[in-house]
Structure formats: structure tokens, C-alpha cells
XYZ file of C-alpha atoms in Angstrom:
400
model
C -54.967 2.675 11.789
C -57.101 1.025 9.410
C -58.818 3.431 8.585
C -55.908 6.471 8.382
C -54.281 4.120 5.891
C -57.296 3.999 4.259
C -57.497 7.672 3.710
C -54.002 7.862 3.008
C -54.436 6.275 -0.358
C -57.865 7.596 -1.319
C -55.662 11.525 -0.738
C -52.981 9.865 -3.289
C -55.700 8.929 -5.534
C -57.549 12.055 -6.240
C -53.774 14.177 -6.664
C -52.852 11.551 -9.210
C -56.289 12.101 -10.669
C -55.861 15.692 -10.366
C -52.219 15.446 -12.318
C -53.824 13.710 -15.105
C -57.267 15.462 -15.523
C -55.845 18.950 -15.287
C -53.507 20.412 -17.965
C -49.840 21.297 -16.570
C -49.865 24.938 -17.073
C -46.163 25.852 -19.008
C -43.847 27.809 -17.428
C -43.078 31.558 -18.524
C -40.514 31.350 -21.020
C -37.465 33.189 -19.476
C -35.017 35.847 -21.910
C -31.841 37.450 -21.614
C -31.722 41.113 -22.981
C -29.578 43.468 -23.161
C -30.293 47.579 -22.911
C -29.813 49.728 -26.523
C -27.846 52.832 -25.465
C -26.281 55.071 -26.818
C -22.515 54.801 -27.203
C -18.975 54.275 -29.277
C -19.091 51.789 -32.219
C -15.381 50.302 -33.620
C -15.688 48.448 -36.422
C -11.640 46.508 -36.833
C -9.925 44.333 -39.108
C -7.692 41.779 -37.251
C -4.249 40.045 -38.728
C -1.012 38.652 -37.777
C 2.495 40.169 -38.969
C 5.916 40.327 -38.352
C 8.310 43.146 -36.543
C 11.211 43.948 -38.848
C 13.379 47.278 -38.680
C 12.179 49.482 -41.627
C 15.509 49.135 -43.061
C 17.910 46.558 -43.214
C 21.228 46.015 -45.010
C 22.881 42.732 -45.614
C 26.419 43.094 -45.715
C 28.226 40.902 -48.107
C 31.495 40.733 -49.914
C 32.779 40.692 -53.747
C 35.669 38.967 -53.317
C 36.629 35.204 -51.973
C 38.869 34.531 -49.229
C 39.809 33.634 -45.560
C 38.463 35.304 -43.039
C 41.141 37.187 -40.965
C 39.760 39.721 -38.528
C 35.922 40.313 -36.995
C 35.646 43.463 -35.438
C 32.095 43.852 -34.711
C 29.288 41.124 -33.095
C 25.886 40.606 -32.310
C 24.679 44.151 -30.591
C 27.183 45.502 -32.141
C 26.579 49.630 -32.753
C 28.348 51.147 -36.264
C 28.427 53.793 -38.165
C 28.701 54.054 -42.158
C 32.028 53.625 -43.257
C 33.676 51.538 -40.231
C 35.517 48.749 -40.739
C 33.943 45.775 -39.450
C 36.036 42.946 -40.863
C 38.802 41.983 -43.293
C 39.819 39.190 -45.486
C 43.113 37.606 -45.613
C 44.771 40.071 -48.062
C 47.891 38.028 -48.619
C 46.891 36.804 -52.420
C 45.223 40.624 -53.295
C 48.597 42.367 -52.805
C 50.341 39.606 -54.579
C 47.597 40.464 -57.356
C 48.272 43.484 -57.328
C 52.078 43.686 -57.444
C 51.655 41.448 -60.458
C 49.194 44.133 -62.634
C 51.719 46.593 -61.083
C 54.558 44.997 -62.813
C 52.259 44.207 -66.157
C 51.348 47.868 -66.014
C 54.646 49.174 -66.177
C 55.995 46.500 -69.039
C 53.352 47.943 -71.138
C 53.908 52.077 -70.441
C 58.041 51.142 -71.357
C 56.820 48.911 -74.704
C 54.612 51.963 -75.176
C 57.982 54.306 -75.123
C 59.692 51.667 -76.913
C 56.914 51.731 -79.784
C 56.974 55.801 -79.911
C 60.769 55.451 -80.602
C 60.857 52.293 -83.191
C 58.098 54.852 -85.258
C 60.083 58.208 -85.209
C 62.618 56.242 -86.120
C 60.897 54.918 -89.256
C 59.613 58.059 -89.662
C 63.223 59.615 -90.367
C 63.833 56.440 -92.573
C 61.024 56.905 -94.342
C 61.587 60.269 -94.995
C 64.708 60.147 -96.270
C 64.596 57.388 -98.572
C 61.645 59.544 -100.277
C 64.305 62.206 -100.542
C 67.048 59.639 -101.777
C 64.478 58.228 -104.815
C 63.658 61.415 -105.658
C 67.696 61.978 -106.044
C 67.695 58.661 -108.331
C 69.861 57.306 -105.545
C 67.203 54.010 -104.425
C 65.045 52.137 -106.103
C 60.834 51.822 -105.669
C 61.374 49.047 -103.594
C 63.376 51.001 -101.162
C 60.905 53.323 -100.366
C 57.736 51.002 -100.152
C 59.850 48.952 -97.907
C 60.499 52.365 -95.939
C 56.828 53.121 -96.516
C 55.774 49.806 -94.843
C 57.981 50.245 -91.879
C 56.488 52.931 -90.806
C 52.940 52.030 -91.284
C 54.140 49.152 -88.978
C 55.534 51.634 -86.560
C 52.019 53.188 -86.113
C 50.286 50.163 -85.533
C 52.914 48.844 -83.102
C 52.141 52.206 -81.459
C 48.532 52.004 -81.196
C 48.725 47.713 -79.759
C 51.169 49.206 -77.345
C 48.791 51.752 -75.905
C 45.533 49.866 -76.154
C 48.207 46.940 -73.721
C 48.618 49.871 -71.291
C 45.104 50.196 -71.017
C 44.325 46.370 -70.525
C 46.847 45.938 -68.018
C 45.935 49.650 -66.459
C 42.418 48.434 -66.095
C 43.670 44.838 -64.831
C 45.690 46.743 -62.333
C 42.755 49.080 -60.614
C 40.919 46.107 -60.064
C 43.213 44.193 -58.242
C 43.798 47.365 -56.064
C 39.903 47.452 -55.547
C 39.733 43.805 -54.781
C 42.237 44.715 -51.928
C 40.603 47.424 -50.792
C 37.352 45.390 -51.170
C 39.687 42.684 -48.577
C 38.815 45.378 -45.732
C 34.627 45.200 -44.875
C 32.839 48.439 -43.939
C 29.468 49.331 -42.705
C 27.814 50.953 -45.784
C 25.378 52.696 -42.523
C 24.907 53.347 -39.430
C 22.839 51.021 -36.837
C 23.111 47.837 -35.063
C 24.433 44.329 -36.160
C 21.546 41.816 -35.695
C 23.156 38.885 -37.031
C 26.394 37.674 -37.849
C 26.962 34.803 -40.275
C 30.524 34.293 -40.436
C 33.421 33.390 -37.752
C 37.223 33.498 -38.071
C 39.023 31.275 -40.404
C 35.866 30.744 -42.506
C 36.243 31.019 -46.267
C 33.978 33.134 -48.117
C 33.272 32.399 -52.022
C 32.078 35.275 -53.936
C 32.327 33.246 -57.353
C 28.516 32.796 -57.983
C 26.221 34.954 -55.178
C 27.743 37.513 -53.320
C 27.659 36.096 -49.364
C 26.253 37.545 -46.554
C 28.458 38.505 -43.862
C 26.600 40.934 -41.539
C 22.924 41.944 -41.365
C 22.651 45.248 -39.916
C 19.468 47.309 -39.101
C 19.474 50.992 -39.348
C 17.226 52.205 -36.605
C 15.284 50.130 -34.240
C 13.896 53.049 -32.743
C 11.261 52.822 -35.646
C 10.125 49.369 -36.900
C 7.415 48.461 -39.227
C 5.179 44.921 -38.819
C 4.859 43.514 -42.122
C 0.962 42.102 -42.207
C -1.319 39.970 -44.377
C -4.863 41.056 -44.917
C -7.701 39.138 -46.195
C -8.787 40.127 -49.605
C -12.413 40.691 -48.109
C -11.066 42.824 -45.407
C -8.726 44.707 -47.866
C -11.051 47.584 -49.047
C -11.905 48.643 -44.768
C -7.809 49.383 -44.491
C -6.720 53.245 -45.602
C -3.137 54.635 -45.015
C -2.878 56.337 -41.961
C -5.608 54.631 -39.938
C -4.572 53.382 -36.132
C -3.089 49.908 -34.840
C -2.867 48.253 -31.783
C -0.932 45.361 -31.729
C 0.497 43.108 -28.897
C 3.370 40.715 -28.926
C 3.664 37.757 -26.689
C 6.928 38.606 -25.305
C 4.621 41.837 -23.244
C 0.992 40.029 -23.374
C -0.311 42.502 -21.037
C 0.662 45.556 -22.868
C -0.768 47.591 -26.272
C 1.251 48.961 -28.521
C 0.487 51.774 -31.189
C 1.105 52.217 -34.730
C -0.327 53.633 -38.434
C -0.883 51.831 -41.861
C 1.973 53.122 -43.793
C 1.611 51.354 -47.123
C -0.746 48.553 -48.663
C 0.796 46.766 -51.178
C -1.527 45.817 -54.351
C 0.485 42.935 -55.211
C -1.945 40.038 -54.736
C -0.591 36.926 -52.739
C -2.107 33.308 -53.416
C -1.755 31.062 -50.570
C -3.856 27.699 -50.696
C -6.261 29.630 -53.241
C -6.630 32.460 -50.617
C -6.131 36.099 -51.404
C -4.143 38.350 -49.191
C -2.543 41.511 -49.230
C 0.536 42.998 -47.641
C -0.291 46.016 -45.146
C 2.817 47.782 -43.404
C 2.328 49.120 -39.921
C 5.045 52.197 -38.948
C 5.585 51.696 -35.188
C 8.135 53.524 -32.965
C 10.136 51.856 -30.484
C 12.083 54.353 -28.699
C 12.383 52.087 -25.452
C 13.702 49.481 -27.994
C 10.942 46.675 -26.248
C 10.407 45.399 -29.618
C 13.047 43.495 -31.142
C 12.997 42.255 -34.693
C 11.067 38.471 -36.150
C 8.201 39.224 -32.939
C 5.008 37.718 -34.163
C 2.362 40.820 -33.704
C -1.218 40.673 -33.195
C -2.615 43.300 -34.722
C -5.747 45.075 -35.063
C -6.735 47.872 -37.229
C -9.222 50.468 -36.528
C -11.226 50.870 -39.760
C -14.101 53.134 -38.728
C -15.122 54.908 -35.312
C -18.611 56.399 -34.469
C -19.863 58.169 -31.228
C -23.486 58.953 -29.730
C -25.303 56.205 -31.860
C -28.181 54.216 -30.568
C -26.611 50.644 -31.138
C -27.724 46.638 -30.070
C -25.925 43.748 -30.043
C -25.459 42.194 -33.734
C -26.521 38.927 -31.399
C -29.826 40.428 -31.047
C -30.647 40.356 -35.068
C -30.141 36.719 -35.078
C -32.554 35.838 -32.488
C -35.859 34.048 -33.180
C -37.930 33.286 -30.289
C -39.040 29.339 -29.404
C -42.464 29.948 -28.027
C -45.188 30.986 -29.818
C -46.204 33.918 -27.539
C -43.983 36.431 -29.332
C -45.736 39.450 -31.035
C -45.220 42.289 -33.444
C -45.656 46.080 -32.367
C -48.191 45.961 -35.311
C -50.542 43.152 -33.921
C -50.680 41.444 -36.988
C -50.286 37.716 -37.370
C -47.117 38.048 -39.258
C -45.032 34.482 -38.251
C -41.215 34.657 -38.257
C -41.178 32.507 -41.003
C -42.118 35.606 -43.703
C -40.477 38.284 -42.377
C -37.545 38.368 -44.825
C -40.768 39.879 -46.920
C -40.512 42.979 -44.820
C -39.392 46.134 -46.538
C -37.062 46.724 -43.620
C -33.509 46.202 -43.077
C -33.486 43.746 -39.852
C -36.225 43.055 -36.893
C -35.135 42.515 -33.248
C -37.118 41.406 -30.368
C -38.153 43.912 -27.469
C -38.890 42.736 -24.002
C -42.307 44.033 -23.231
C -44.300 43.213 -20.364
C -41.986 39.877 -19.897
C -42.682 38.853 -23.415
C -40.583 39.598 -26.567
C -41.926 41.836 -29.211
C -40.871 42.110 -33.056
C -39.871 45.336 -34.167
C -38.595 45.840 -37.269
C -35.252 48.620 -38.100
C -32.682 49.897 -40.151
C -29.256 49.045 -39.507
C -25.926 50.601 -40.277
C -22.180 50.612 -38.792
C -21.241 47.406 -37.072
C -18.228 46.629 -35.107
C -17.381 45.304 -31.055
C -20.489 43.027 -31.278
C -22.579 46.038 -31.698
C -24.729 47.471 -34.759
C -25.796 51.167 -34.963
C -30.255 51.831 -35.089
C -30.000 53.957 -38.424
C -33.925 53.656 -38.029
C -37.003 51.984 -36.374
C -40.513 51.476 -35.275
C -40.076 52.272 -31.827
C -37.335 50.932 -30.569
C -35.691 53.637 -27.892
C -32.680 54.248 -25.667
C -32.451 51.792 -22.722
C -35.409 49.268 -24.410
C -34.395 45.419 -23.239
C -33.563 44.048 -26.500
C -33.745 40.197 -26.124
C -30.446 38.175 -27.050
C -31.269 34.686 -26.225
C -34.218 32.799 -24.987
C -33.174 31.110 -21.249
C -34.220 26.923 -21.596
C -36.012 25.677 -18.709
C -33.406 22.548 -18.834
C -30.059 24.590 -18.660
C -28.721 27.726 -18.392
C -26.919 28.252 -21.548
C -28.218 30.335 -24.148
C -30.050 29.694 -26.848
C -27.890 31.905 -29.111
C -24.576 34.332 -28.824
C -24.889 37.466 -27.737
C -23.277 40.068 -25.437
C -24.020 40.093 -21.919
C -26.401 42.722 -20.546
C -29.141 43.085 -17.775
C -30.810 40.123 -18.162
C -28.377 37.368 -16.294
């Protein structure tokens, strides 16, 4: 026993030794790539906006009163020209009996006024006749003279009252009429502000009554784009969008307008971009918050690597360039090209160096390169011995 005991220890001995006097070989540093292929690059501009109906009329009213009568609701479906509610038109045909009654006092002064000046007319006339004779004296006739100079302006106050009280008179028939509330179009009420037996005050803003939208079949989501983003978006590009109300569903729709009005928010620049959707199944209802993405630019059959790839630098020092050269990756922004990217070779990443163009989808399109072809395992992260998580983003691909 002695002696196995004995041996047991001298054995632990010499593998300690072993451990210490011998270097620990490193492991193979471990990558994940991904393939470059040929395919579809998308390049988007994301935002946020608001469904609205492209047109919508607020319904108000330009006189005050009670409200008598609602005959329309939420839902509700009009057409331009019916009535939809009335005010209390009690005091408006009082009103207007009164400028009725004004209007007529002022057509019979009018009469009165054309008689009282033919009549000083003849007076006038004939007391011209009678000095002539010798019969009455100068004052006679400039009194006759002045009468009916007085005549004619009577005449001319009396017609400028029928006018007045004319005019007073139309309006208080079109504040009646204005008593009875139409739909100035045709669609659907989406809000209704007022109930029964409210008052309504017209005095200082005209008040809202009704809100009515003129076709929800076709809506439009009002958008705000970031003032770097701005110069991607054209009119007539394609949206998707999605609202939370059908998560699991993409909707379609075009840029219809972008607005060059500048809008400061918090010392951010946006700009306004309208979106023309149809909703013929009427799914989308107005004041849904849309997600909404914008397809700026679309290119097919172009080599293309993940964006990821351009940012990665290798750990270990065992990376090299196609070239051979000791180039480090601490010069290469002295390179005359565009970007470099690291190609598995042989288990080990090599540095090539490439022209880049469209980006979009995580992806950027090979304009150019040193070598780099179709289906090449271009290296996205380097794999730590410690954990599994990568060392840096990048899309996943055939090296998990």
C-alpha cells in the first residue's frame, strides 16, 4: 500500500510539473459568418402617424339658441343638404315678423314721401306762375322753392329706410332658416358634440355641432418624418403600415403629399408626409395610431453582406489580409477602398477590402471587391470561449 501511495503522488507530481513547464496551447478562436448571396435589398424609412378620413367637415352654426331637435347620431349616414338638427326657432320668427313689420312702415313712408313731393311740386310750380303774374311776393316762392327741395330729400331718407329695414329683414329670415342644420355633404357622422336642450352661442366662434367625414372608404395617415430621412421619401412610393387594433395584418398605401413646412419639436426637425390608403372593408377607423414604413429604394440580383459584417474587427491576432502584407487593423482607414470585411478562410478570418453601395434590411450591396464571391462566409462576430453571445450585431447565417 505503501508503496502504491507512494507512486500515486510522484504521478501527481510530474502532471503538475507538466502543467507548469509546458505552455497551454490556446484554443482556435471560433466565428460566426454569414454567406454573401445574391438577393433583394430594401432600403425603408420608418414613422408613426395618424388615420384620419381625407376629408372632414365640422358642422357648426351662425346663430345662438336652444337646441330643439337631433336627427342624426354617432354612425349616422347623410347626404348634402339633409337636415340634421334645428334650433328653437321661437325668437327667429318673432325677429322676423318684427323686420317684416319695419319693412313695410318704411315702403308706406316711402309712398307717403313720393306724395308730400308731387305735391310740392304743384305748389312750387304754381307760385312761380303766380310771381310771375305779380300776384306773390319773393318770399313766396323761395318758401315754395324750399318745400320742395325738402320733398326730395324726404324722398331719398325714405328709400335709403326701405333698404335698411329690407336688408334687416332678409337676415332675420336667414337666421331662421339658418335655425334648421343641414349636412353641407355626404358621409358619416363621427362625432356629435351637442345633446337636446343645450344652448349654443354663436356670439364669438362659430360652435361645432357635428363632425362628419366624407368617405371612409379612403383615409389618409398623417406622418412625421425626420428631417434626415426627409430627402429618401418621393410621392408615390409604397407603405405598409399596421395598426394595433389588427397587429397581425399589413396594410398598403402611397405617399400622396410631403409638406415643406418645417416642424420644431424639442429642437428636432420633422416633416409632414401624407399616406393615401383605401379602406373599402372600412377596418380602419379614424385617430388609429399607424406604424408605418416607407419603401424608399428596391434592388434585385445584387451580391450583398450584412452591414454587421463591416463593423467587425477580429480579437486575435491570427487574422490576415488577401494581400499578405502586415497591414494591422489599426491603419486601414488609410486604404483607398470604401469598407473591408472579414472572409472565413481555412477557419481563420481574412481582410478583404470592397466597395459598398445600397443598404437597407441589415444588408449592404458589393458594388466592388478583391475577391470576395457569391456564397463566401463573411464573418459577423467572433464566438468568446466564456459565453455564447456575440461579440458584435449581426444577422444570423450559417455559422450558429
Amino acid at each position: 500500500m505503501k508503496k502504491i501511495a507512494i507512486g500515486a503522488v510522484i504521478l501527481a507530481a510530474i502532471v503538475v510539473a507538466i502543467g507548469i513547464l509546458v505552455p497551454h496551447r490556446p484554443q482556435k478562436p471560433r466565428f460566426r459568418t454569414v454567406k454573401a448571396e445574391r438577393g433583394e435589398i430594401v432600403s425603408t424609412v420608418s414613422a408613426t402617424g395618424t388615420l384620419s378620413a381625407v376629408v372632414t367637415v365640422q358642422v357648426g352654426t351662425q346663430v345662438s339658441g336652444t337646441i330643439k331637435e337631433l336627427l342624426v347620431d354617432f354612425n349616422s349616414t347623410v347626404k348634402a343638404g339633409q337636415v340634421i338638427a334645428r334650433i328653437d326657432p321661437a325668437l327667429f320668427n318673432a325677429k322676423v315678423k318684427e323686420t317684416m313689420g319695419n319693412y313695410n312702415t318704411a315702403l308706406a313712408s316711402r309712398e307717403k314721401a313720393k306724395v308730400d313731393l308731387i305735391d310740392a311740386q304743384r305748389t312750387m310750380e304754381r307760385t312761380r306762375q303766380l310771381f310771375k303774374d305779380g300776384v306773390v311776393s319773393q318770399a313766396d316762392l323761395d318758401s315754395a322753392e324750399t318745400k320742395y327741395q325738402q320733398g326730395i330729400a324726404a324722398l331719398k331718407a325714405a328709400e335709403w329706410s326701405v333698404t335698411q329695414s329690407q336688408g334687416l329683414y332678409e337676415q332675420a329670415q336667414t337666421n331662421l332658416r339658418y335655425a334648421t342644420i343641414t349636412s353641407p355633404t355626404s358621409g358619416i357622422v363621427i362625432s356629435r358634440n351637442v345633446d337636446v336642450g343645450q344652448t349654443v352661442a354663436a356670439s364669438f366662434q362659430t360652435p361645432t355641432l357635428f363632425t362628419i367625414a366624407q368617405d371612409l372608404t379612403k383615409m389618409e395617415i398623417q406622418t412625421s418624418v425626420d428631417e434626415a430621412d426627409i430627402s429618401k421619401v418621393q410621392v408615390g412610393q409604397p407603405v405598409t403600415f399596421t395598426v394595433d387594433s389588427y397587429s397581425d395584418q399589413i396594410f398598403r398605401g402611397t405617399v400622396s403629399q410631403i409638406r415643406k413646412a418645417p416642424i420644431l419639436t424639442q429642437n428636432v426637425v420633422t416633416y409632414i408626409v401624407i399616406v393615401s390608403v383605401e379602406n373599402k372593408d372600412l377596418k380602419l377607423m379614424p385617430g388609429m395610431t399607424a406604424d408605418v414604413t416607407v419603401e424608399t429604394m428596391r434592388k434585385q440580383n445584387v451580391l450583398k453582406i450584412p452591414s454587421a459584417s463591416l463593423r467587425f474587427i477580429p480579437e486575435s491576432d491570427d487574422a490576415t489580409e488577401k494581400s499578405g502584407d502586415d497591414r494591422t487593423k489599426d491603419n486601414r482607414a488609410t486604404d483607398d477602398t470604401d469598407e473591408n470585411v472579414y472572409v472565413l478562410r481555412a477557419g481563420m478570418p481574412v481582410l478583404l477590402h470592397l466597395k459598398t453601395g445600397f443598404s437597407g434590411d441589415g444588408y449592404v450591396e458589393v458594388i466592388s471587391s478583391e475577391g470576395l464571391k457569391e456564397n463566401d462566409e463573411v464573418v459577423v462576430e467572433e464566438l468568446s470561449e466564456k459565453k455564447n453571445e456575440s461579440v458584435s450585431p449581426g444577422p444570423k447565417g450559417p455559422g450558429f
